[in-house]
Coordinates of C-alpha atoms in Angstrom, one line a residue:
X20 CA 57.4 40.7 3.6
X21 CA 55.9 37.4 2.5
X22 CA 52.1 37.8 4.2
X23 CA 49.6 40.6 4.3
X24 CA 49.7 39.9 7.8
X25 CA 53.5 40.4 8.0
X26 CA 53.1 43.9 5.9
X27 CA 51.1 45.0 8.6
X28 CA 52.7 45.0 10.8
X29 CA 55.6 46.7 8.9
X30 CA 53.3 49.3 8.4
X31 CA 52.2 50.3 12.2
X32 CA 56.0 50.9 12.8
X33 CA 56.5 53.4 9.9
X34 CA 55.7 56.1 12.2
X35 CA 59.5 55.5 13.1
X36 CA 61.1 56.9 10.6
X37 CA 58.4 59.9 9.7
X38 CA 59.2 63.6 9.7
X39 CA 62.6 62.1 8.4
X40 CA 63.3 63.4 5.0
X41 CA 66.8 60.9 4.6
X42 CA 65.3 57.9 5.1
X43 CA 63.5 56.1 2.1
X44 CA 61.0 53.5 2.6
X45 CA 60.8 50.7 0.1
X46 CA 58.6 47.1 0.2
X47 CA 59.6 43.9 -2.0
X48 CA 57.6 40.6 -1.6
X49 CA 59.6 37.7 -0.4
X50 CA 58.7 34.7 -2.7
X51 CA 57.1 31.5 -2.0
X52 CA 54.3 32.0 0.0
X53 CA 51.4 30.4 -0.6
X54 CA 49.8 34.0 0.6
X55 CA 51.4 35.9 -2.1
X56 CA 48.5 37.2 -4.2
X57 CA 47.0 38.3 -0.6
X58 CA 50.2 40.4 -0.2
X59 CA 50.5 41.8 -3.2
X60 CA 46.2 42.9 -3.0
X61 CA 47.8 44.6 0.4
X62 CA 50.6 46.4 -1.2
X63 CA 49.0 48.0 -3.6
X64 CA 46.1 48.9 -0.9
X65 CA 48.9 50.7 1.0
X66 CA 50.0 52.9 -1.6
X67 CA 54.1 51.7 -0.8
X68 CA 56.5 51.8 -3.3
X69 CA 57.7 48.3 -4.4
X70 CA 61.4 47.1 -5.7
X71 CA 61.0 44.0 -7.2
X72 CA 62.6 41.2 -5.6
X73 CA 65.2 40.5 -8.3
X74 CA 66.0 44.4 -7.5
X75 CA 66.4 44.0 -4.1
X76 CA 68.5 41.3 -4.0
X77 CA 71.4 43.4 -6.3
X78 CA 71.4 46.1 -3.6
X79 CA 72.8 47.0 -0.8
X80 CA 70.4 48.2 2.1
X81 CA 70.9 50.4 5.1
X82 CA 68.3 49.0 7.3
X83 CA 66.0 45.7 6.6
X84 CA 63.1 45.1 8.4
X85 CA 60.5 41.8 8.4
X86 CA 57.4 40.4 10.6
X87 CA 58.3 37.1 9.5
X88 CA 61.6 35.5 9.5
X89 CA 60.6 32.7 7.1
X90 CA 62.1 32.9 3.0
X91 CA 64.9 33.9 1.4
X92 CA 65.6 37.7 3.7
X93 CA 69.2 36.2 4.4
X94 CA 70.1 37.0 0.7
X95 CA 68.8 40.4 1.1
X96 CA 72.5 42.4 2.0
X97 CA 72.1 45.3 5.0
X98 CA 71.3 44.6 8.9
X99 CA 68.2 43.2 9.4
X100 CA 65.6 43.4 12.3
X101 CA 62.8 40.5 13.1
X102 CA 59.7 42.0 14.5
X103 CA 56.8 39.0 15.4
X104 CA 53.5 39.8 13.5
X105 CA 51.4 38.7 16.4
X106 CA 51.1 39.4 19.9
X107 CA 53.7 36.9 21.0
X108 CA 54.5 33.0 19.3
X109 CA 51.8 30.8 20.4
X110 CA 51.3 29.1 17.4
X111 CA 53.1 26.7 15.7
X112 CA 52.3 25.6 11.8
X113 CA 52.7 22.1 11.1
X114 CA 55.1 20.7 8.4
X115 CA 57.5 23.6 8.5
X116 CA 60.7 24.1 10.7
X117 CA 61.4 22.6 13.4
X118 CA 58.7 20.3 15.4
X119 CA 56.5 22.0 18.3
X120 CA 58.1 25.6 17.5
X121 CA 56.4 28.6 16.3
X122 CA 59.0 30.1 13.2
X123 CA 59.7 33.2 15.9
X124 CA 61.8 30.9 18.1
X125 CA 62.9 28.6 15.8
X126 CA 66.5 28.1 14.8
X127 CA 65.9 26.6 11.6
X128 CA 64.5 29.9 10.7
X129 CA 66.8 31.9 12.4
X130 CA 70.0 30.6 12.1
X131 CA 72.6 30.3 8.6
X132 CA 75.6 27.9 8.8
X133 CA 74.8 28.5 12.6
X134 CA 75.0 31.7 12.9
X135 CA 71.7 34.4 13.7
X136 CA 71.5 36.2 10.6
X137 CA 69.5 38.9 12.3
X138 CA 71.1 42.1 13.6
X139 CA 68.2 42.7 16.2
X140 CA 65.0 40.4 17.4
X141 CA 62.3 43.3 18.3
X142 CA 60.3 41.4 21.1
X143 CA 57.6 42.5 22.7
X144 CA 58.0 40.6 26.2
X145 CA 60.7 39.5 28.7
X146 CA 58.2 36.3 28.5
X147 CA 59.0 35.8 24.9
X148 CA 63.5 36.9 25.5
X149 CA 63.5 34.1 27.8
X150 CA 62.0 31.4 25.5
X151 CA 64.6 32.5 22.5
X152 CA 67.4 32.1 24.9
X153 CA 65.7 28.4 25.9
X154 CA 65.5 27.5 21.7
X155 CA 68.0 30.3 19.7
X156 CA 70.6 31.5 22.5
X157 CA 72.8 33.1 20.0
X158 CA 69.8 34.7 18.1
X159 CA 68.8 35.6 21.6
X160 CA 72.2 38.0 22.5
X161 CA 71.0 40.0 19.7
X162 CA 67.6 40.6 20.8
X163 CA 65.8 43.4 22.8
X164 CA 62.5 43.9 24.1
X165 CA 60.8 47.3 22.8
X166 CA 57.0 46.3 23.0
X167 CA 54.4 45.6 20.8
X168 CA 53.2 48.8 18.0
X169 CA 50.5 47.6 17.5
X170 CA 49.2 47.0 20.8
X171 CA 50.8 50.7 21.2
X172 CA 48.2 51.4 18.1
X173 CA 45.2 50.2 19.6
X174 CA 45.6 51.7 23.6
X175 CA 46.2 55.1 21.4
X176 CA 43.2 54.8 19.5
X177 CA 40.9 53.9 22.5
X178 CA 39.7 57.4 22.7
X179 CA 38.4 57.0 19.5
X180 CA 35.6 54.3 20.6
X181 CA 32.8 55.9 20.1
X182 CA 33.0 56.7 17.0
X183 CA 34.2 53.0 15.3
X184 CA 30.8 52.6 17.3
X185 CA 28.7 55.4 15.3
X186 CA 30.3 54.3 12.0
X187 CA 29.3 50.2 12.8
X188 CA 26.4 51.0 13.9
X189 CA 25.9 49.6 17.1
X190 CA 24.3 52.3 19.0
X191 CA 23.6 51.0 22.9
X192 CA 23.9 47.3 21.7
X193 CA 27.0 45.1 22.7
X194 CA 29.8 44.6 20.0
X195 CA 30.8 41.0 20.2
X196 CA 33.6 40.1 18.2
X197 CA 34.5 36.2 16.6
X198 CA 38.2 36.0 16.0
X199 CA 39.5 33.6 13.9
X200 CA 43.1 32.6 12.9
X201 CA 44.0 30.2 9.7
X202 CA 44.7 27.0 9.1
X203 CA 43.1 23.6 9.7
X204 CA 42.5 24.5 13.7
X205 CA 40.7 27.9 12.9
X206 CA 37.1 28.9 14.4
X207 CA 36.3 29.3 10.8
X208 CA 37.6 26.0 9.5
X209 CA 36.1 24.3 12.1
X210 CA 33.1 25.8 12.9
X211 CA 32.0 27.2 10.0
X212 CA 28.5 27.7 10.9
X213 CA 29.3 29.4 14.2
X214 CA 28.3 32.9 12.7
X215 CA 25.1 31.7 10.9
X216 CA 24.6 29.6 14.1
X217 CA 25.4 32.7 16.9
X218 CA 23.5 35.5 14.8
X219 CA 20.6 33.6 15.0
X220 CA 20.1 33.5 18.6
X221 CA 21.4 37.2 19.5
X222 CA 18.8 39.1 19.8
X223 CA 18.9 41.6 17.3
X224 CA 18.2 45.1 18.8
X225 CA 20.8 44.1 22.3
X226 CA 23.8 42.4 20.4
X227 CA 25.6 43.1 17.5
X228 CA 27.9 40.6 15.8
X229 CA 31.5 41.0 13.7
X230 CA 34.0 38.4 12.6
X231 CA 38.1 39.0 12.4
X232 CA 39.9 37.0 10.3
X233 CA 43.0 36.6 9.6
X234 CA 44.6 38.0 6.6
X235 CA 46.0 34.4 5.2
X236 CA 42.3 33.2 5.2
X237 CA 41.4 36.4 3.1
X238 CA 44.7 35.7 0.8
X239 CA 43.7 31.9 0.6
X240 CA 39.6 32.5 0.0
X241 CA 39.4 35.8 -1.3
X242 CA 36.4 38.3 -0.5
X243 CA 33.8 36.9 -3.1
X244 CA 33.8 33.3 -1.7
X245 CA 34.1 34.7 2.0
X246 CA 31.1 36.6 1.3
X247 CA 29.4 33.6 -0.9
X248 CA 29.8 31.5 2.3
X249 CA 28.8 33.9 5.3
X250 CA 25.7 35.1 3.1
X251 CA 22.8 34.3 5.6
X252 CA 24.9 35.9 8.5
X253 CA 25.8 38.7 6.6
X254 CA 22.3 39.5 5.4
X255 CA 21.7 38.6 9.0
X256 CA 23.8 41.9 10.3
X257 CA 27.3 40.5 10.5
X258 CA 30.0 43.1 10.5
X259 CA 33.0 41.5 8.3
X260 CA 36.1 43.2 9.3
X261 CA 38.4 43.7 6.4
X262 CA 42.2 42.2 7.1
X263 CA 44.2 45.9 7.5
X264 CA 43.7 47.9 10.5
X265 CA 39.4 47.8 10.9
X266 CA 40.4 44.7 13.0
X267 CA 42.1 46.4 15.5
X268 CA 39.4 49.3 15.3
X269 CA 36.2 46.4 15.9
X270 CA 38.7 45.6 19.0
X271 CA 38.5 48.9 20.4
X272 CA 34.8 49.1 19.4
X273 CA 34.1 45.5 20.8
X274 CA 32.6 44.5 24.5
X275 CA 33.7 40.8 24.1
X276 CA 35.3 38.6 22.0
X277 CA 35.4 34.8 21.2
X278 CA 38.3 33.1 20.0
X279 CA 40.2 30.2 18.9
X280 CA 43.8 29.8 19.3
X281 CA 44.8 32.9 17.1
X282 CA 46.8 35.7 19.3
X283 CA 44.2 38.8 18.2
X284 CA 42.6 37.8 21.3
X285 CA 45.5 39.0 23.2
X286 CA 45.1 42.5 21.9
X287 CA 41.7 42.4 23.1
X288 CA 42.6 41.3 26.7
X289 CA 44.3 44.1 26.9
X290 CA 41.6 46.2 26.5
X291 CA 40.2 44.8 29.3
X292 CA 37.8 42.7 26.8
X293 CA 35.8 39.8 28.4
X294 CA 37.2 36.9 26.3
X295 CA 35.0 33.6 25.5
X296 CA 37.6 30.7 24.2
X297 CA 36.4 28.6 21.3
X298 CA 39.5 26.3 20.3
X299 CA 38.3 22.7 20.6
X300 CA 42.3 21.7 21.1
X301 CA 45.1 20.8 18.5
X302 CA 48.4 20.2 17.9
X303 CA 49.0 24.0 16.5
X304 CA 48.8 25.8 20.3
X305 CA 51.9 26.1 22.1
X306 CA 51.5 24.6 25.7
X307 CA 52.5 27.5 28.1
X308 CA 52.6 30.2 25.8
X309 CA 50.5 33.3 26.7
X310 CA 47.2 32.2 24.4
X311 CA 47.6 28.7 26.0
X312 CA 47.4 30.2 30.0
X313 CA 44.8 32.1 28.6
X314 CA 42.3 29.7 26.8
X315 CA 42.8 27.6 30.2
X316 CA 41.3 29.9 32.1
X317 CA 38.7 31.8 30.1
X318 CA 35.6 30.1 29.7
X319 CA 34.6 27.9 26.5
X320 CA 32.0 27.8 24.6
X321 CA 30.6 24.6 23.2
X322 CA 26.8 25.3 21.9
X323 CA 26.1 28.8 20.0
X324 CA 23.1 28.9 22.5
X325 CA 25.2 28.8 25.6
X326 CA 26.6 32.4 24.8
X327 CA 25.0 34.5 26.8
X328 CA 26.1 32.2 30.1
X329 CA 29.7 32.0 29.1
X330 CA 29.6 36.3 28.6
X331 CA 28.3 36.2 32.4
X332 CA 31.2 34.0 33.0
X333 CA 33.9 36.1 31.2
X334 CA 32.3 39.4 32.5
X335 CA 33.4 38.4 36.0
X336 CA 37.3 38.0 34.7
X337 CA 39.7 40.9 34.6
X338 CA 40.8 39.8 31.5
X339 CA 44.0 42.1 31.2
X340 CA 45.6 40.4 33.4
X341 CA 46.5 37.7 30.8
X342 CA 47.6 40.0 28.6
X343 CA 50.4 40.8 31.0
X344 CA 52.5 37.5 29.5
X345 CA 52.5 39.0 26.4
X346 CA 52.9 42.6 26.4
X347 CA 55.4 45.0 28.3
X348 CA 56.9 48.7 27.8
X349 CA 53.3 49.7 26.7
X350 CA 53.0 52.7 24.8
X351 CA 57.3 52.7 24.4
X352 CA 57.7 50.8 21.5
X353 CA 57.8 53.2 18.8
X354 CA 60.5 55.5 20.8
X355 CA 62.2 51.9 21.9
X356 CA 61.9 50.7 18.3
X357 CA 63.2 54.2 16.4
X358 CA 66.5 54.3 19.4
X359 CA 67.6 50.4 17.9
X360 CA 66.8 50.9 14.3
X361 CA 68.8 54.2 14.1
X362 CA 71.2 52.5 16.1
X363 CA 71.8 50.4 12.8
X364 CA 71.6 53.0 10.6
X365 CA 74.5 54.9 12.2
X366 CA 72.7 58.0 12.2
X367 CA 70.6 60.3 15.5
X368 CA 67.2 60.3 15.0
X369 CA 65.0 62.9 14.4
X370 CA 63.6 65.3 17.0
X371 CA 59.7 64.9 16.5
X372 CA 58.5 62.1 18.5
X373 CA 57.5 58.6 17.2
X374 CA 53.8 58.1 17.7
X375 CA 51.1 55.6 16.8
X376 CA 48.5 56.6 14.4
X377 CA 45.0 56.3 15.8
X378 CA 43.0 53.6 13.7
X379 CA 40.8 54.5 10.8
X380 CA 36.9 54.6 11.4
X381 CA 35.5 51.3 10.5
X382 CA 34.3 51.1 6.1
X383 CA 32.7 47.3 6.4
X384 CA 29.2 48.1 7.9
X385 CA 26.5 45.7 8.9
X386 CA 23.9 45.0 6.1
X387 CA 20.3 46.0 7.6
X388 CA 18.6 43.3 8.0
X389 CA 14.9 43.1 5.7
X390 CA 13.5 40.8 8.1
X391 CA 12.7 39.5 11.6
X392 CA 11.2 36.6 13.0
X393 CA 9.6 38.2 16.2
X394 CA 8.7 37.3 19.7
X395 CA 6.4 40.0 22.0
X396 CA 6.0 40.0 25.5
X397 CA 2.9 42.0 26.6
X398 CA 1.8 42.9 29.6
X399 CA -0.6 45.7 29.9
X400 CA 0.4 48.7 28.1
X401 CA 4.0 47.4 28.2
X402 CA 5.6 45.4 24.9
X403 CA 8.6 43.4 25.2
X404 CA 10.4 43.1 21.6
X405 CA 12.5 40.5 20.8
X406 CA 13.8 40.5 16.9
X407 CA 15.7 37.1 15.3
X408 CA 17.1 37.1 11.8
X409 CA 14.0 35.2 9.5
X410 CA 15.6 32.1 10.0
X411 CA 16.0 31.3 13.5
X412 CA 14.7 28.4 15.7
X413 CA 13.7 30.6 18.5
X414 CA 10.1 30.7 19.8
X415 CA 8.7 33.7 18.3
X416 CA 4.8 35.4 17.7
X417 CA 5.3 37.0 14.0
X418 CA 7.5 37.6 11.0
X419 CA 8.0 41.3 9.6
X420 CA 9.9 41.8 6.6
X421 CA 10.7 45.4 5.0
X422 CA 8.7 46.0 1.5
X423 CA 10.3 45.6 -1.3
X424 CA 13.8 44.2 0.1
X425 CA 13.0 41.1 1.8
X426 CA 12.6 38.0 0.4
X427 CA 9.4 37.4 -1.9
X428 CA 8.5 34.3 0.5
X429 CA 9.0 36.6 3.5
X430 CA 7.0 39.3 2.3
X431 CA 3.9 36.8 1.6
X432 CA 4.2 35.2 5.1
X433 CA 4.4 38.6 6.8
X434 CA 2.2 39.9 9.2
X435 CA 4.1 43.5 9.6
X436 CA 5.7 45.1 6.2
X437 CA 7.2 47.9 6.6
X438 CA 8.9 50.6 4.1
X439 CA 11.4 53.5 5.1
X440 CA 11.0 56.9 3.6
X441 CA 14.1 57.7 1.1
X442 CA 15.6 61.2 0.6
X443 CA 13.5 63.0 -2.5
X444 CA 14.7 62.5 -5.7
X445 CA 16.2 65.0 -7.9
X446 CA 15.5 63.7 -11.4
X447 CA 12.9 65.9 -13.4
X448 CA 10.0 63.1 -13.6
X449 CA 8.9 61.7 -10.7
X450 CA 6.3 59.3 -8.9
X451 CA 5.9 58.5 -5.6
X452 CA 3.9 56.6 -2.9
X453 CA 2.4 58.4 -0.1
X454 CA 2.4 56.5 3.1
X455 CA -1.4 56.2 3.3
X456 CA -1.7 54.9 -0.7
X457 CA 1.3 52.8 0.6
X458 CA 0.1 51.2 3.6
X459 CA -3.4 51.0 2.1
X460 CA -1.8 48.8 -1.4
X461 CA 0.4 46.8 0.8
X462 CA -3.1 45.1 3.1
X463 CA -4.9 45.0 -0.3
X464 CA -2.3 43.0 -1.9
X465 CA -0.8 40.9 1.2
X466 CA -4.4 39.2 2.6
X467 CA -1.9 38.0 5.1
X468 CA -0.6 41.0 6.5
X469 CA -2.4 42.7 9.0
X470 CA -0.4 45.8 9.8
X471 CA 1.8 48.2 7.2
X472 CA 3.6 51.0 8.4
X473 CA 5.6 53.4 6.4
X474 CA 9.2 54.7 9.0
X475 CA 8.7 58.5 7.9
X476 CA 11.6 59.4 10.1
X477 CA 13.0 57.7 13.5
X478 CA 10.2 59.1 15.4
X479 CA 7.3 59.5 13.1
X480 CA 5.2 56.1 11.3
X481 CA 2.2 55.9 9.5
X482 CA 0.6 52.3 10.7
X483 CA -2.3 50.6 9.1
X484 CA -4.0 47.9 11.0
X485 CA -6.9 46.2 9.4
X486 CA -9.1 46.1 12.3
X487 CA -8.0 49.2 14.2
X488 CA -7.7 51.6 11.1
X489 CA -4.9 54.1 10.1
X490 CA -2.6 55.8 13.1
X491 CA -0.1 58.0 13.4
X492 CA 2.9 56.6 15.6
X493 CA 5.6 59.3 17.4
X494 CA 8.4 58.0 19.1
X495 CA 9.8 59.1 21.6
X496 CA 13.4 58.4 22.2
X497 CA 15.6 57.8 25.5
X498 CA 17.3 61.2 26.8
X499 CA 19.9 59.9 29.4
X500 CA 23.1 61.4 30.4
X501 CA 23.5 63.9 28.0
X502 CA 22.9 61.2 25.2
X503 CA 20.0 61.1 23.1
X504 CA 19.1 57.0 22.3
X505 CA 16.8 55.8 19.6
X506 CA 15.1 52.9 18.7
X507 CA 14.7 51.0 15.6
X508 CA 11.3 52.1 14.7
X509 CA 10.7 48.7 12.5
X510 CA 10.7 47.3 16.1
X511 CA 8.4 49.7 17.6
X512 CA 6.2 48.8 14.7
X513 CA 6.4 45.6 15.7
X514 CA 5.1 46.4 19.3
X515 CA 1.8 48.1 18.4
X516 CA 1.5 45.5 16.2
X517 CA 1.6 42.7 18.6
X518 CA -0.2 45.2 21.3
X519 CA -2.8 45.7 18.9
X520 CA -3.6 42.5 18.0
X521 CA -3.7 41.1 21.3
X522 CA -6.2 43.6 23.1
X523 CA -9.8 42.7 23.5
X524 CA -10.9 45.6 25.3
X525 CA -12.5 48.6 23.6
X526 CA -10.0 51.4 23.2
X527 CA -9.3 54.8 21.7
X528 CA -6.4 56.7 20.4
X529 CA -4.5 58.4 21.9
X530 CA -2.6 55.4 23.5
X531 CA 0.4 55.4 24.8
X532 CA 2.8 52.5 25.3
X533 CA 6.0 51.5 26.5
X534 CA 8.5 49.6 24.2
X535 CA 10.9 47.3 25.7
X536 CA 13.7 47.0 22.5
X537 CA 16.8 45.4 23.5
X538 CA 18.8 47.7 26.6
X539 CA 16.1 50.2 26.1
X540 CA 12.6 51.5 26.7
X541 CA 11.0 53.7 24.6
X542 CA 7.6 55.5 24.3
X543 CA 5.5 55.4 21.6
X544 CA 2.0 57.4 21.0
X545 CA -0.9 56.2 19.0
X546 CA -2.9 58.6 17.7
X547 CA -5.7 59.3 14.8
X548 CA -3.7 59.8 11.9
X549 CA -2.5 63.0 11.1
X550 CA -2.7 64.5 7.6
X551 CA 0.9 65.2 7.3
X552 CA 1.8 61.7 7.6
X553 CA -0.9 60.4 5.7
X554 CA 0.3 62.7 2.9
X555 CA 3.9 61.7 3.3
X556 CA 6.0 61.0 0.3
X557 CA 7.7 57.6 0.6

């Protein structure tokens, strides 16, 4: 392989060759790619055994297979089989091969002295057979259609939703998922403050917000200066997918996606994923191809602040169907795949069936956010609660940062700090706050705060308020369908504190009001404080 990308995608068809104790599986790296310290990163994530490249050329080998027919594999001695490493070729990358075609089609990849080097072109569409016969007709007459394993991957790993949801994160909010290829014409390239830029008008308690890149713009950055440069996002609770597999997983987690001209959109189409197009045109998009028909038809979006109009827009496609140009034989390709590439080998396959591997749950989690600019809606008893990341240009009513990890500025120009309880700790000297000696140390030393709560658990709070005193706060969350739905109860904090502040009637505890916090509405009680919470250790 010469990409991360193309290892891949060599490694969601391994599944064709297990329980098969005579076949051995070996990787090399095809030099000269620019990717090549990416790859190698990859290979040695995936635990494969590598020959070196000078090894590999002095061998004979029963079966070869590659996601990329670029490099030297001609040299490589055995029968080889081309598999794409994307849903279908839509893209074309300037300065290589031959003008307008992606290297899939193209006969200066695919052709020696003339002749198709290949033994077998895996495709994944009749759409995709037909346009190697128009460019490579003799690479064509060895090519079959088997479908896409990956695709295979991800429609077997469906059932596995809600938990890539649990581990994210994302509880009742909606997943919405930036993809972005590489190059010059990539969302990230081109809009590099999309994330900051989106993150900052979502609000945070309905939507939740991830980026997929592509694994050439992890080989050519690297993980420390992609993190360096989505910082405020990520503090802002961006979920980075990382390049292998948790991609397809945020896919399957996802409820929309917005894209530039990369194919991972493709995948999520046919999921039945509303898809938002973001490609401002190029010369890398092949006119025709499936992502082409597609970004025609979905609808665009210009301004960060027009998203939620386009998601209304995209909501009211059926989005699979333009997936259809790209995929066929779905949930066949492994068996298709395992019938040619024994085919080659000369041998019968074994008996135990080829199937994909459900996805991994999700590692890359969303930082928690330390603070929120706020915006309340009150109406009687009833609170609205909108939360921003700190730095947004959205109307709002307050700022409440969490004590100590926000920001020092923050935490001056709060008027809610809040702290979460931590687990007790087990080292042999200790000293700890109580929530009352908290909250009471937090309004002497902030003069501009006027509430501190400590989160004892997600239904329990100890709030102090300078003019209404100390009250105890029970939450109590949605029960609905069997499911059991909680708040954040920073957020609900954030309601009595806005409720509080604005009433000018007298009152008395108990009250109880209704939080609206993103998709839903909880209760919360205020009470006198009680002498369990008071005591609490933080």
């Amino acid at each position: 392989m010469r990409s991360a990308g193309a290892l891949h995608r060599l490694l969601d068809v391994v599944p064709v060759f297990e329980g098969d104790a005579r076949v051995v599986l070996r990787f090399t790296l095809v030099p000269g790619s620019e990717f090549d310290l990416g790859t190698l990163a990859a290979l040695e994530r995936s635990d494969a055994r590598v020959v070196p490249w000078d090894e590999a050329v002095r061998h004979e080998h029963d079966l070869i297979l590659t996601a990329s027919p670029k490099g030297a594999l001609r040299v490589l001695s055995g029968p080889r089989v081309v598999l794409p490493h994307g849903a279908g070729f839509n893209k074309t990358v300037g300065d290589e091969g031959s003008p307008h075609l992606p290297s899939g089609l193209d006969p200066h990849y695919l052709l020696t002295d003339g002749e198709p080097w290949a033994a077998l072109h895996a495709l994944a569409h009749d759409e995709q057979l037909t346009r190697l016969t128009a460019y490579c007709p003799s690479a064509a007459d060895r090519a079959t259609v088997v479908g896409d394993p990956t695709l295979d991957r991800l429609l077997n790993s469906i059932r596995h939703r809600e938990s890539y949801r649990s581990a994210l994160g994302t509880g009742e909010r909606r997943l919405i998922v930036l993809t972005s290829t590489w190059g010059p014409e990539s969302l990230l390239t081109r809009r590099p403050e999309l994330p900051r830029e989106l993150i900052s008008r979502l609000p945070h308690d309905a939507y939740q917000l991830a980026l997929v890149l592509h694994p050439n713009e992890y080989s050519r950055t690297g993980s420390f200066d992609l993190s360096r440069q989505l910082a405020p996002a990520l503090a802002a609770g961006l979920v980075l997918a990382g390049p292998h597999e948790e991609w397809a997983a945020l896919l399957v987690a996802g409820d929309a996606v917005v894209t530039d001209h990369g194919s991972t959109a493709l995948y999520a189409a046919a999921l039945g994923r509303p898809v938002i197009g973001a490609y401002d045109g190029g010369s890398e998009l092949i006119p025709g191809s499936p992502m082409a028909q597609m970004l025609a038809k979905v609808p665009h979006l210009t301004e960060a602040a027009d998203l939620t109009q386009a998601l209304r827009a995209a909501e009211a496609q059926d989005s699979t169907g333009f997936a259809d140009a790209a995929f066929a034989l779905r949930g066949q390709a492994l068996p298709r795949l395992r019938r040619e590439c024994y085919r080659l080998l000369g041998i019968h396959p074994p008996t135990v069936p080829a199937t994909p591997h459900p996805l991994p749950r999700p590692v890359s989690t969303a930082q928690s956010p330390s603070a929120f600019a706020v915006r309340a809606d009150i109406s009687g008893l009833r609170i609205g609660i909108t939360r921003f990341p700190a730095f947004t240009s959205e109307t709002v009513n307050h700022l409440a940062a969490e004590q100590p990890e926000a920001e020092q500025r923050q935490i001056q120009s709060a008027s809610v700090l809040w702290r979460r309880a931590r687990p007790a700790s087990t080292a042999p000297h200790t000293s700890s706050w109580t929530a009352a000696g908290w909250t009471a140390r937090m309004l002497e030393e902030s003069p501009g705060c006027w509430t501190a709560a400590a989160l004892l658990t997600p239904e329990r709070c100890l709030l102090r308020h300078r003019s209404a005193g100390v009250l105890s706060v029970r939450i109590e969350p949605c029960r609905t369908g069997g499911r059991i739905l909680r708040a954040d109860p920073a957020a609900v904090v954030s309601a009595a504190h806005a409720w509080l502040g604005s009433t000018t009637s007298p009152w008395r505890a108990p009250v109880s009001l209704l939080c609206d916090i993103g998709p839903l509405t909880v209760r919360a009680e205020l009470t006198p404080a009680a002498e369990e919470d008071l005591g609490y250790e933080l």
